[in-house]
C-alpha positions as a Python dict, from the first residue, in 0.01 Angstrom:
ca = {
    (1, 'F'): (0, 0, 0),
    (2, 'V'): (279, 85, -233),
    (3, 'L'): (194, -136, -503),
    (4, 'L'): (-147, -3, -467),
    (5, 'G'): (-14, 309, -572),
    (6, 'K'): (171, 186, -846),
    (7, 'Y'): (-96, 12, -991),
    (8, 'M'): (-349, 314, -986),
    (9, 'E'): (-29, 531, -1089),
    (10, 'E'): (47, 254, -1414),
    (11, 'I'): (-351, 292, -1490),
    (12, 'I'): (-363, 659, -1497),
    (13, 'K'): (-39, 657, -1716),
    (14, 'K'): (-189, 430, -1987),
    (15, 'R'): (-520, 654, -1976),
    (16, 'S'): (-258, 958, -2017),
    (17, 'S'): (-108, 804, -2316),
    (18, 'A'): (-392, 758, -2509),
    (19, 'A'): (-394, 990, -2745),
    (20, 'V'): (-56, 855, -2907),
    (21, 'R'): (-252, 501, -2876),
    (22, 'K'): (-553, 632, -3060),
    (23, 'L'): (-303, 782, -3328),
    (24, 'L'): (-90, 458, -3369),
    (25, 'D'): (-456, 278, -3419),
    (26, 'L'): (-489, 514, -3724),
    (27, 'K'): (-248, 323, -3923),
    (28, 'P'): (-342, 108, -4181),
    (29, 'A'): (-188, -260, -4160),
    (30, 'T'): (-221, -311, -4519),
    (31, 'A'): (-232, -122, -4888),
    (32, 'R'): (-314, -218, -5258),
    (33, 'V'): (-34, -142, -5484),
    (34, 'I'): (25, -175, -5801),
    (35, 'R'): (348, -343, -5923),
    (36, 'E'): (432, -472, -6248),
    (37, 'G'): (50, -376, -6357),
    (38, 'V'): (-97, -622, -6121),
    (39, 'E'): (-310, -512, -5813),
    (40, 'M'): (-165, -689, -5481),
    (41, 'E'): (-192, -613, -5108),
    (42, 'V'): (173, -582, -4924),
    (43, 'P'): (221, -420, -4573),
    (44, 'A'): (188, -72, -4550),
    (45, 'E'): (562, -14, -4447),
    (46, 'S'): (658, -197, -4737),
    (47, 'V'): (524, 103, -4977),
    (48, 'M'): (772, 316, -5174),
    (49, 'V'): (737, 665, -5254),
    (50, 'G'): (611, 746, -5641),
    (51, 'E'): (402, 389, -5623),
    (52, 'T'): (64, 390, -5737),
    (53, 'M'): (-204, 266, -5504),
    (54, 'V'): (-597, 191, -5485),
    (55, 'V'): (-825, 282, -5236),
    (56, 'R'): (-1189, 137, -5235),
    (57, 'P'): (-1455, 285, -5037),
    (58, 'G'): (-1434, 218, -4655),
    (59, 'E'): (-1059, 171, -4651),
    (60, 'K'): (-827, 376, -4499),
    (61, 'I'): (-575, 550, -4693),
    (62, 'P'): (-206, 405, -4639),
    (63, 'T'): (45, 687, -4679),
    (64, 'D'): (41, 1024, -4761),
    (65, 'G'): (3, 1090, -5161),
    (66, 'Q'): (-166, 1238, -5435),
    (67, 'V'): (-462, 1159, -5664),
    (68, 'L'): (-417, 1077, -5948),
    (69, 'E'): (-754, 946, -6123),
    (70, 'G'): (-1074, 915, -5955),
    (71, 'N'): (-1345, 1115, -5695),
    (72, 'S'): (-1427, 1027, -5325),
    (73, 'S'): (-1517, 1201, -5004),
    (74, 'V'): (-1265, 1143, -4712),
    (75, 'D'): (-1288, 1144, -4351),
    (76, 'E'): (-1029, 1339, -4227),
    (77, 'S'): (-1172, 1446, -3822),
    (78, 'M'): (-913, 1162, -3691),
    (79, 'L'): (-684, 1446, -3760),
    (80, 'T'): (-824, 1719, -3844),
    (81, 'G'): (-1123, 1729, -3646),
    (82, 'E'): (-1346, 1822, -3945),
    (83, 'S'): (-1673, 1690, -3902),
    (84, 'M'): (-1722, 1715, -4297),
    (85, 'P'): (-1582, 1484, -4528),
    (86, 'V'): (-1330, 1633, -4765),
    (87, 'E'): (-1381, 1614, -5111),
    (88, 'K'): (-1091, 1471, -5353),
    (89, 'T'): (-1064, 1474, -5715),
    (90, 'S'): (-723, 1442, -5963),
    (91, 'G'): (-459, 1615, -5820),
    (92, 'S'): (-594, 1648, -5440),
    (93, 'A'): (-367, 1564, -5134),
    (94, 'V'): (-473, 1270, -4941),
    (95, 'I'): (-357, 1179, -4559),
    (96, 'G'): (-213, 857, -4439),
    (97, 'G'): (-452, 735, -4173),
    (98, 'T'): (-767, 890, -4271),
    (99, 'L'): (-1088, 704, -4435),
    (100, 'N'): (-1192, 680, -4754),
    (101, 'R'): (-1558, 699, -4764),
    (102, 'T'): (-1759, 699, -5052),
    (103, 'G'): (-1568, 625, -5470),
    (104, 'L'): (-1264, 441, -5560),
    (105, 'F'): (-962, 613, -5659),
    (106, 'R'): (-596, 540, -5752),
    (107, 'F'): (-308, 796, -5566),
    (108, 'K'): (88, 799, -5608),
    (109, 'A'): (231, 792, -5239),
    (110, 'T'): (426, 1118, -5147),
    (111, 'R'): (558, 1033, -4823),
    (112, 'V'): (607, 685, -4692),
    (113, 'G'): (688, 575, -4284),
    (114, 'A'): (814, 800, -4078),
    (115, 'E'): (799, 1124, -4315),
    (116, 'T'): (388, 1092, -4298),
    (117, 'A'): (230, 1340, -4143),
    (118, 'L'): (83, 1098, -3905),
    (119, 'A'): (406, 951, -3826),
    (120, 'Q'): (547, 1316, -3738),
    (121, 'I'): (244, 1369, -3509),
    (122, 'I'): (298, 1084, -3347),
    (123, 'K'): (671, 1136, -3275),
    (124, 'M'): (606, 1508, -3161),
    (125, 'V'): (382, 1392, -2896),
    (126, 'E'): (601, 1098, -2779),
    (127, 'D'): (871, 1351, -2758),
    (128, 'A'): (659, 1626, -2586),
    (129, 'Q'): (575, 1397, -2344),
    (130, 'A'): (923, 1255, -2273),
    (131, 'S'): (1076, 1596, -2252),
    (132, 'T'): (1173, 1788, -1912),
    (133, 'A'): (1042, 2147, -1826),
    (134, 'A'): (1281, 2349, -1630),
    (135, 'V'): (1044, 2323, -1358),
    (136, 'Q'): (1126, 1953, -1373),
    (137, 'R'): (1479, 2038, -1384),
    (138, 'L'): (1431, 2229, -1086),
    (139, 'A'): (1276, 1956, -886),
    (140, 'D'): (1524, 1732, -969),
    (141, 'K'): (1803, 1944, -843),
    (142, 'V'): (1600, 1982, -529),
    (143, 'T'): (1568, 1621, -492),
    (144, 'A'): (1938, 1580, -550),
    (145, 'Y'): (1998, 1762, -238),
    (146, 'F'): (1686, 1583, -60),
    (147, 'V'): (1795, 1243, -37),
    (148, 'P'): (2133, 1282, 155),
    (149, 'V'): (1943, 1554, 384),
    (150, 'V'): (1688, 1269, 448),
    (151, 'V'): (1943, 990, 535),
    (152, 'A'): (2113, 1255, 770),
    (153, 'V'): (1793, 1329, 920),
    (154, 'A'): (1729, 939, 952),
    (155, 'F'): (2041, 855, 1104),
    (156, 'L'): (1997, 1160, 1362),
    (157, 'A'): (1698, 1007, 1460),
    (158, 'F'): (1786, 655, 1506),
    (159, 'F'): (2110, 785, 1699),
    (160, 'G'): (1898, 1062, 1951),
    (161, 'W'): (1659, 768, 2031),
    (162, 'W'): (1938, 529, 2111),
    (163, 'A'): (2133, 794, 2333),
    (164, 'A'): (1811, 827, 2506),
    (165, 'G'): (1775, 462, 2551),
    (166, 'N'): (1541, 332, 2322),
    (167, 'F'): (1727, 168, 2047),
    (168, 'P'): (1357, -6, 1910),
    (169, 'Q'): (1200, 338, 1871),
    (170, 'G'): (1512, 466, 1716),
    (171, 'L'): (1497, 194, 1435),
    (172, 'L'): (1095, 235, 1425),
    (173, 'A'): (1211, 627, 1388),
    (174, 'F'): (1472, 537, 1131),
    (175, 'I'): (1252, 325, 943),
    (176, 'A'): (982, 588, 944),
    (177, 'V'): (1190, 854, 794),
    (178, 'L'): (1324, 693, 500),
    (179, 'I'): (1009, 549, 412),
    (180, 'I'): (785, 868, 440),
    (181, 'A'): (1048, 1092, 245),
    (182, 'C'): (1053, 842, -34),
    (183, 'P'): (1077, 1132, -325),
    (184, 'C'): (812, 962, -503),
    (185, 'A'): (556, 1228, -522),
    (186, 'L'): (827, 1493, -595),
    (187, 'G'): (956, 1284, -907),
    (188, 'L'): (606, 1274, -1039),
    (189, 'A'): (496, 1610, -1016),
    (190, 'T'): (603, 1773, -1311),
    (191, 'P'): (595, 1464, -1582),
    (192, 'A'): (250, 1324, -1463),
    (193, 'A'): (98, 1728, -1570),
    (194, 'L'): (311, 1725, -1851),
    (195, 'M'): (203, 1377, -1983),
    (196, 'V'): (-167, 1470, -1936),
    (197, 'G'): (-165, 1776, -2065),
    (198, 'V'): (8, 1687, -2394),
    (199, 'G'): (-228, 1428, -2426),
    (200, 'K'): (-526, 1608, -2416),
    (201, 'G'): (-393, 1886, -2648),
    (202, 'A'): (-318, 1637, -2884),
    (203, 'E'): (-706, 1484, -2871),
    (204, 'A'): (-827, 1826, -2919),
    (205, 'G'): (-559, 1857, -3241),
    (206, 'I'): (-293, 2113, -3044),
    (207, 'L'): (71, 1947, -3130),
    (208, 'I'): (299, 2049, -2883),
    (209, 'R'): (667, 2030, -2929),
    (210, 'G'): (806, 2010, -2610),
    (211, 'A'): (774, 2057, -2197),
    (212, 'E'): (953, 2411, -2222),
    (213, 'V'): (660, 2530, -2497),
    (214, 'L'): (384, 2461, -2242),
    (215, 'E'): (591, 2658, -1939),
    (216, 'R'): (703, 2976, -2217),
    (217, 'A'): (304, 2971, -2323),
    (218, 'E'): (173, 3018, -1973),
    (219, 'K'): (385, 3318, -1944),
    (220, 'L'): (254, 3493, -2287),
    (221, 'T'): (158, 3849, -2316),
    (222, 'T'): (112, 3933, -2674),
    (223, 'V'): (2, 3755, -2955),
    (224, 'V'): (98, 3868, -3332),
    (225, 'F'): (-145, 3698, -3629),
    (226, 'D'): (-17, 3713, -3968),
    (227, 'K'): (-358, 3817, -4185),
    (228, 'T'): (-389, 3617, -4510),
    (229, 'G'): (-430, 3250, -4463),
    (230, 'T'): (-427, 3300, -4064),
    (231, 'L'): (-709, 3521, -3982),
    (232, 'T'): (-819, 3535, -4334),
    (233, 'Q'): (-932, 3248, -4605),
    (234, 'G'): (-622, 3342, -4775),
    (235, 'E'): (-781, 3336, -5147),
    (236, 'P'): (-1040, 3661, -5255),
    (237, 'T'): (-1384, 3617, -5295),
    (238, 'V'): (-1661, 3862, -5436),
    (239, 'T'): (-1832, 4022, -5124),
    (240, 'D'): (-2027, 4279, -5301),
    (241, 'I'): (-2208, 4316, -5666),
    (242, 'V'): (-2349, 4664, -5632),
    (243, 'A'): (-2591, 4767, -5951),
    (244, 'L'): (-2615, 5143, -6127),
    (245, 'G'): (-2770, 5099, -6422),
    (246, 'A'): (-3049, 4853, -6619),
    (247, 'A'): (-2830, 4550, -6558),
    (248, 'T'): (-2928, 4333, -6230),
    (249, 'E'): (-2684, 4201, -6009),
    (250, 'E'): (-2665, 3831, -6154),
    (251, 'E'): (-2584, 3999, -6531),
    (252, 'I'): (-2344, 4227, -6417),
    (253, 'L'): (-2176, 3916, -6271),
    (254, 'R'): (-2205, 3709, -6536),
    (255, 'L'): (-2077, 3914, -6750),
    (256, 'A'): (-1789, 4018, -6581),
    (257, 'A'): (-1715, 3633, -6514),
    (258, 'A'): (-1736, 3575, -6871),
    (259, 'V'): (-1475, 3843, -6955),
    (260, 'E'): (-1245, 3729, -6658),
    (261, 'A'): (-1228, 3376, -6780),
    (262, 'G'): (-939, 3467, -7006),
    (263, 'S'): (-790, 3619, -6721),
    (264, 'E'): (-526, 3403, -6485),
    (265, 'H'): (-529, 3671, -6212),
    (266, 'P'): (-680, 3612, -5848),
    (267, 'L'): (-915, 3891, -5868),
    (268, 'G'): (-1038, 3746, -6218),
    (269, 'E'): (-1044, 3359, -6076),
    (270, 'A'): (-1247, 3507, -5743),
    (271, 'I'): (-1523, 3623, -5973),
    (272, 'V'): (-1538, 3348, -6241),
    (273, 'R'): (-1575, 3119, -5923),
    (274, 'A'): (-1856, 3336, -5770),
    (275, 'A'): (-2039, 3319, -6123),
    (276, 'Q'): (-2013, 2915, -6090),
    (277, 'Q'): (-2140, 2890, -5782),
    (278, 'R'): (-2436, 3054, -5849),
    (279, 'E'): (-2470, 2782, -6168),
    (280, 'L'): (-2447, 3058, -6420),
    (281, 'A'): (-2411, 2999, -6806),
    (282, 'L'): (-2053, 3237, -6899),
    (283, 'P'): (-2084, 3331, -7290),
    (284, 'K'): (-1744, 3303, -7510),
    (285, 'V'): (-1567, 3634, -7508),
    (286, 'E'): (-1451, 3780, -7788),
    (287, 'G'): (-1142, 4037, -7839),
    (288, 'F'): (-1063, 3994, -7513),
    (289, 'E'): (-743, 4236, -7417),
    (290, 'A'): (-557, 4289, -7071),
    (291, 'I'): (-504, 4651, -7032),
    (292, 'P'): (-183, 4622, -6734),
    (293, 'G'): (-297, 4887, -6432),
    (294, 'H'): (-596, 4937, -6535),
    (295, 'G'): (-853, 4636, -6641),
    (296, 'I'): (-954, 4390, -6913),
    (297, 'R'): (-1218, 4448, -7190),
    (298, 'G'): (-1421, 4200, -7437),
    (299, 'R'): (-1729, 4150, -7614),
    (300, 'V'): (-1976, 3938, -7451),
    (301, 'D'): (-2314, 3829, -7613),
    (302, 'D'): (-2227, 4106, -7889),
    (303, 'R'): (-2185, 4382, -7595),
    (304, 'A'): (-1904, 4567, -7528),
    (305, 'A'): (-1791, 4458, -7146),
    (306, 'L'): (-1541, 4697, -6930),
    (307, 'L'): (-1384, 4566, -6620),
    (308, 'G'): (-1142, 4719, -6443),
    (309, 'N'): (-1022, 5043, -6197),
    (310, 'R'): (-1144, 5423, -6222),
    (311, 'R'): (-853, 5497, -6483),
    (312, 'L'): (-982, 5283, -6716),
    (313, 'F'): (-1314, 5396, -6722),
    (314, 'T'): (-1192, 5774, -6760),
    (315, 'R'): (-949, 5659, -7042),
    (316, 'D'): (-1241, 5552, -7191),
    (317, 'N'): (-1446, 5895, -7124),
    (318, 'I'): (-1697, 5730, -6928),
    (319, 'D'): (-1852, 5935, -6611),
    (320, 'V'): (-1825, 5710, -6297),
    (321, 'T'): (-1933, 6002, -6039),
    (322, 'A'): (-2245, 5755, -5950),
    (323, 'A'): (-2053, 5478, -5814),
    (324, 'E'): (-1776, 5690, -5627),
    (325, 'V'): (-1976, 5694, -5309),
    (326, 'A'): (-2005, 5317, -5302),
    (327, 'M'): (-1639, 5278, -5421),
    (328, 'V'): (-1479, 5483, -5114),
    (329, 'R'): (-1746, 5272, -4879),
    (330, 'L'): (-1601, 4934, -5016),
    (331, 'E'): (-1260, 5045, -5040),
    (332, 'T'): (-1246, 5177, -4661),
    (333, 'E'): (-1370, 4825, -4593),
    (334, 'G'): (-1063, 4716, -4732),
    (335, 'K'): (-1224, 4534, -5037),
    (336, 'T'): (-1086, 4594, -5404),
    (337, 'A'): (-1373, 4746, -5586),
    (338, 'M'): (-1398, 4695, -5994),
    (339, 'L'): (-1596, 4883, -6185),
    (340, 'V'): (-1811, 4704, -6494),
    (341, 'G'): (-1919, 4907, -6801),
    (342, 'L'): (-2151, 4746, -7060),
    (343, 'D'): (-2144, 4967, -7408),
    (344, 'G'): (-1971, 5252, -7287),
    (345, 'A'): (-2205, 5295, -6967),
    (346, 'L'): (-2129, 5258, -6610),
    (347, 'A'): (-2352, 4945, -6524),
    (348, 'G'): (-2193, 4816, -6157),
    (349, 'I'): (-1934, 4770, -5913),
    (350, 'V'): (-1767, 4363, -5834),
    (351, 'A'): (-1568, 4431, -5488),
    (352, 'V'): (-1335, 4137, -5401),
    (353, 'A'): (-1179, 4074, -5084),
    (354, 'D'): (-979, 3775, -4880),
    (355, 'T'): (-1281, 3731, -4618),
    (356, 'L'): (-1214, 3679, -4265),
    (357, 'K'): (-1229, 3332, -4119),
    (358, 'P'): (-1561, 3257, -3924),
    (359, 'E'): (-1391, 3168, -3639),
    (360, 'A'): (-1118, 3486, -3629),
    (361, 'Q'): (-1304, 3749, -3436),
    (362, 'E'): (-1433, 3512, -3181),
    (363, 'A'): (-1047, 3405, -3099),
    (364, 'V'): (-908, 3762, -3097),
    (365, 'S'): (-1242, 3843, -2824),
    (366, 'A'): (-1143, 3563, -2641),
    (367, 'L'): (-714, 3642, -2611),
    (368, 'Q'): (-837, 3984, -2510),
    (369, 'Q'): (-1031, 3832, -2221),
    (370, 'E'): (-761, 3631, -2129),
    (371, 'G'): (-544, 3961, -2086),
    (372, 'I'): (-330, 3912, -2398),
    (373, 'E'): (-251, 4195, -2618),
    (374, 'V'): (-335, 4095, -3007),
    (375, 'V'): (-109, 4240, -3277),
    (376, 'L'): (-201, 4217, -3631),
    (377, 'L'): (129, 4152, -3890),
    (378, 'T'): (132, 4186, -4222),
    (379, 'G'): (252, 4260, -4570),
    (380, 'D'): (-82, 4430, -4705),
    (381, 'N'): (-171, 4815, -4729),
    (382, 'Q'): (-242, 5018, -4439),
    (383, 'R'): (-631, 5035, -4579),
    (384, 'T'): (-711, 4669, -4605),
    (385, 'A'): (-491, 4590, -4280),
    (386, 'H'): (-680, 4851, -4076),
    (387, 'A'): (-985, 4768, -4220),
    (388, 'I'): (-943, 4402, -4114),
    (389, 'A'): (-853, 4505, -3807),
    (390, 'A'): (-1137, 4698, -3714),
    (391, 'Q'): (-1363, 4407, -3813),
    (392, 'L'): (-1190, 4215, -3537),
    (393, 'G'): (-1143, 4474, -3278),
    (394, 'I'): (-745, 4469, -3309),
    (395, 'T'): (-618, 4803, -3220),
    (396, 'Q'): (-261, 4743, -3241),
    (397, 'V'): (-173, 4722, -3666),
    (398, 'I'): (178, 4673, -3835),
    (399, 'A'): (101, 4691, -4215),
    (400, 'E'): (341, 4689, -4513),
    (401, 'V'): (625, 4485, -4386),
    (402, 'L'): (821, 4268, -4579),
    (403, 'P'): (862, 3897, -4510),
    (404, 'G'): (1214, 3963, -4398),
    (405, 'D'): (1127, 4236, -4169),
    (406, 'K'): (882, 4008, -3966),
    (407, 'A'): (1107, 3848, -3734),
    (408, 'R'): (1273, 4200, -3661),
    (409, 'I'): (947, 4327, -3561),
    (410, 'I'): (863, 4023, -3329),
    (411, 'Q'): (1244, 4093, -3179),
    (412, 'D'): (1161, 4461, -3121),
    (413, 'L'): (851, 4349, -2916),
    (414, 'Q'): (1071, 4138, -2732),
    (415, 'Q'): (1272, 4411, -2622),
    (416, 'G'): (999, 4611, -2520),
    (417, 'G'): (966, 4353, -2239),
    (418, 'K'): (680, 4154, -2388),
    (419, 'A'): (629, 3744, -2422),
    (420, 'V'): (548, 3730, -2772),
    (421, 'A'): (369, 3455, -2952),
    (422, 'M'): (320, 3458, -3330),
    (423, 'V'): (65, 3305, -3525),
    (424, 'G'): (148, 3231, -3905),
    (425, 'D'): (84, 2987, -4195),
    (426, 'G'): (317, 3063, -4485),
    (427, 'V'): (715, 3063, -4555),
    (428, 'N'): (703, 3389, -4521),
    (429, 'D'): (662, 3348, -4147),
    (430, 'A'): (908, 3075, -4062),
    (431, 'P'): (1214, 3343, -3937),
    (432, 'A'): (915, 3479, -3699),
    (433, 'L'): (785, 3169, -3602),
    (434, 'A'): (1141, 3057, -3497),
    (435, 'V'): (1267, 3442, -3294),
    (436, 'A'): (914, 3439, -3116),
    (437, 'D'): (889, 3312, -2742),
    (438, 'I'): (596, 3092, -2867),
    (439, 'G'): (568, 2997, -3260),
    (440, 'I'): (232, 2863, -3339),
    (441, 'A'): (183, 2724, -3676),
    (442, 'I'): (-152, 2699, -3889),
    (443, 'G'): (-216, 2284, -3963),
    (444, 'S'): (-281, 2429, -4338),
    (445, 'G'): (24, 2604, -4393),
    (446, 'S'): (353, 2540, -4536),
    (447, 'D'): (549, 2228, -4433),
    (448, 'V'): (831, 2510, -4329),
    (449, 'A'): (626, 2694, -4084),
    (450, 'K'): (489, 2361, -3888),
    (451, 'E'): (859, 2266, -3858),
    (452, 'T'): (927, 2603, -3709),
    (453, 'G'): (641, 2593, -3475),
    (454, 'G'): (629, 2511, -3116),
    (455, 'I'): (254, 2436, -3160),
    (456, 'V'): (105, 2299, -3440),
    (457, 'L'): (-281, 2373, -3482),
    (458, 'I'): (-413, 2043, -3671),
    (459, 'K'): (-735, 2179, -3694),
    (460, 'D'): (-643, 2539, -3907),
    (461, 'D'): (-896, 2679, -3662),
    (462, 'V'): (-731, 3008, -3477),
    (463, 'R'): (-952, 2953, -3157),
    (464, 'D'): (-707, 2668, -3090),
    (465, 'V'): (-457, 2975, -3022),
    (466, 'V'): (-634, 3055, -2698),
    (467, 'A'): (-730, 2703, -2631),
    (468, 'S'): (-347, 2643, -2635),
    (469, 'I'): (-264, 2912, -2389),
    (470, 'R'): (-551, 2796, -2165),
    (471, 'L'): (-435, 2413, -2175),
    (472, 'S'): (-85, 2558, -2095),
    (473, 'R'): (-172, 2745, -1783),
    (474, 'A'): (-360, 2444, -1664),
    (475, 'T'): (-76, 2247, -1681),
    (476, 'M'): (136, 2470, -1516),
    (477, 'R'): (-137, 2494, -1224),
    (478, 'K'): (-154, 2158, -1222),
    (479, 'I'): (233, 2098, -1174),
    (480, 'K'): (266, 2370, -924),
    (481, 'Q'): (-11, 2233, -698),
    (482, 'N'): (167, 1847, -732),
    (483, 'L'): (497, 2058, -582),
    (484, 'F'): (354, 2244, -364),
    (485, 'W'): (156, 1939, -182),
    (486, 'A'): (454, 1719, -233),
    (487, 'F'): (669, 1959, -30),
    (488, 'I'): (410, 2019, 197),
    (489, 'Y'): (369, 1644, 244),
    (490, 'N'): (730, 1583, 327),
    (491, 'S'): (796, 1916, 550),
    (492, 'I'): (529, 1746, 791),
    (493, 'G'): (584, 1389, 752),
    (494, 'I'): (937, 1376, 804),
    (495, 'P'): (971, 1576, 1155),
    (496, 'V'): (693, 1367, 1273),
    (497, 'A'): (835, 1063, 1162),
    (498, 'A'): (1171, 1134, 1342),
    (499, 'L'): (1013, 1237, 1640),
    (500, 'G'): (856, 860, 1663),
    (501, 'F'): (492, 983, 1625),
    (502, 'L'): (448, 776, 1275),
    (503, 'N'): (444, 406, 1233),
    (504, 'P'): (631, 270, 939),
    (505, 'I'): (317, 93, 825),
    (506, 'I'): (178, 420, 816),
    (507, 'A'): (414, 597, 691),
    (508, 'A'): (430, 358, 387),
    (509, 'A'): (64, 412, 331),
    (510, 'A'): (123, 775, 351),
    (511, 'M'): (420, 763, 104),
    (512, 'A'): (166, 557, -135),
    (513, 'L'): (-134, 806, -129),
    (514, 'S'): (112, 1096, -180),
    (515, 'S'): (210, 956, -516),
    (516, 'L'): (-118, 877, -612),
    (517, 'S'): (-262, 1248, -502),
    (518, 'V'): (-44, 1356, -734),
    (519, 'I'): (-124, 1135, -1044),
    (520, 'V'): (-488, 1178, -944),
    (521, 'N'): (-466, 1568, -943),
    (522, 'S'): (-288, 1561, -1306),
    (523, 'A'): (-566, 1334, -1413),
    (524, 'L'): (-766, 1596, -1348),
    (525, 'L'): (-637, 1825, -1597),
    (526, 'K'): (-814, 1606, -1859),
    (527, 'R'): (-1139, 1806, -1736),
    (528, 'A'): (-1001, 2178, -1786),
    (529, 'R'): (-1221, 2399, -2043),
    (530, 'L'): (-1015, 2497, -2389),
    (531, 'K'): (-1304, 2633, -2535),
    (532, 'E'): (-1618, 2819, -2435),
    (533, 'G'): (-1863, 2588, -2385),
    (534, 'T'): (-1661, 2264, -2362),
    (535, 'A'): (-1519, 2030, -2105),
}
C-alpha cells in the first residue's frame, strides 16, 4: 500500500513538473555559427555573445539576439502564447527557443547561456516550485511537535494495554499509532499544491517568482495599473480624421503626413504611419518649418499646408470656430487634436491618442467582479487620465505623478490598510513594483520591471492579472483543504489506533491513501478556471 501510494505520488509530481520539462525541450541542441568567415554547426552551449549565427526556415533560434540581415516570421507562441507569427527584419529582437517559420536570416547573439530569456524563465519556475510558503513553515513547525507527541501516545497505548494484561494488543496498538500518524500527508499538503499551481501558471504564461508571492496575491484588495504600455498600446495612433472643408479625410491625412515626414515628433510619426497603412503616396514637402509650441508648416503639391494647435492658426489669422465643437469633444476623450490648414483656410482635424489595449476593459471589469478595487496611476495629465479611466470604468485616478512618486503613492495605499498589487512595464515603474505587496510586470516591458516584479506576464495580456490572482486563490484553497484533511485524518486515526480498533495493516493502507488523497486533490488544481470560457 505504501509503495503504491509513493508510485502514484511520483506520477503526479512528474505531471506537475511538465511545464519545466516543456520549457527545457525548447532549447535547441545546436547552432549554425559563422567563425572566421565559415559557417559551422556547433553545440548551442558554446555560442558566445557577439557571434553571428544563421537560422534557416523550420529551425529553432539557438539564443537571444538581434537580426542583422534577412526577413522572416517567427513563431513565438511557445513563450508568449501569441498564435500569430511575428515579423522579423533587420534590428528586430529574437528569442532563443522560438521557431523560425519562413525566411533565412542572420543575427547577432546578445545573451547566451543562463542569461537568455528562456533560461531565466526556467530558473524562475524551478525556484518558485522549490520555494516554501509561510503556511508550509507553519505545517513544518506543527510536524516538529507532532512527531514526539505521537511517539509518546504510541508508548502510552503500549504500556496501557500491557498493564491491562494484553501485551500482543499493546504491541499492535503501538505499531498502528506510529503507522497511522506518519506525517506524509502533512508534509505534502503545501508543496504538492504549490508545484501544481506554479506549473499551471507557467503553462498559461504567468511566471511566479516564489510561493510567498502566491500567498500574498490571495489577499490582494487593490490593483494599481500604470497607463502607458500597460493598459494602452504604448505608442500614439491616429484615431479620428474630421474634414471641415472641401478636402476629403484621405486628402487631409495625406497632406498632414507629407508635412510630418520631416518631423521626428512621436505624434508626427503616428500620422505618417497611418498614411502608410492606408498605402497613401506621400508627396515631397518644400519649405518645411517647425514652430516650437505651435506646429509645423510646408508646401505640398504647391499648396501651403499647416498642422498644429489653435495658437498656430490664430497667429496666421485663420478662423477655427468651425472646429471648436469637434476639438473640445476629441480633447475630452483624451486625444491630442491637431488642426489642418490648406492655402490659408481651415481644412480639418487629425486626432492622435495612445489607444487602449483590446483586452484592457475586460481585465478591469473582471477584477472589479472579483471584489478588487482598481486604481489608475499615471504621469499623464488629468484630462487624458480621466478619459482613459472613463472608458475602462475606473473611478479612482491618480494623475500627473512623477516617476519617483509612484512608490510613495503605493505606500500611502498600504498605510490605509490595503494589500496592493502594482502592474507596470517601464523602468519608471520599478520602484513601485518593488514596494507593492505584489509587483506584476508586463512581459513586453523593460528588463528592470521584469526583474522587480513578483509575477511576470509573458503574453503581454493584462487579463492575466486576473488569472494570476485566481490562480493564487485556487492554490491557497487547495493547500488549506490538504492541511484540513491531513489534520482530521490524524485526529481521528490516532485515538482509534491507540484504543486497539485499528489493525497495523489497515493503518498502513490508510496512511498511504491519505498521502495519495493530498496529491490527487492538488492535481485537481490543473482544472481551475483562470479565464472566462477556459478550463
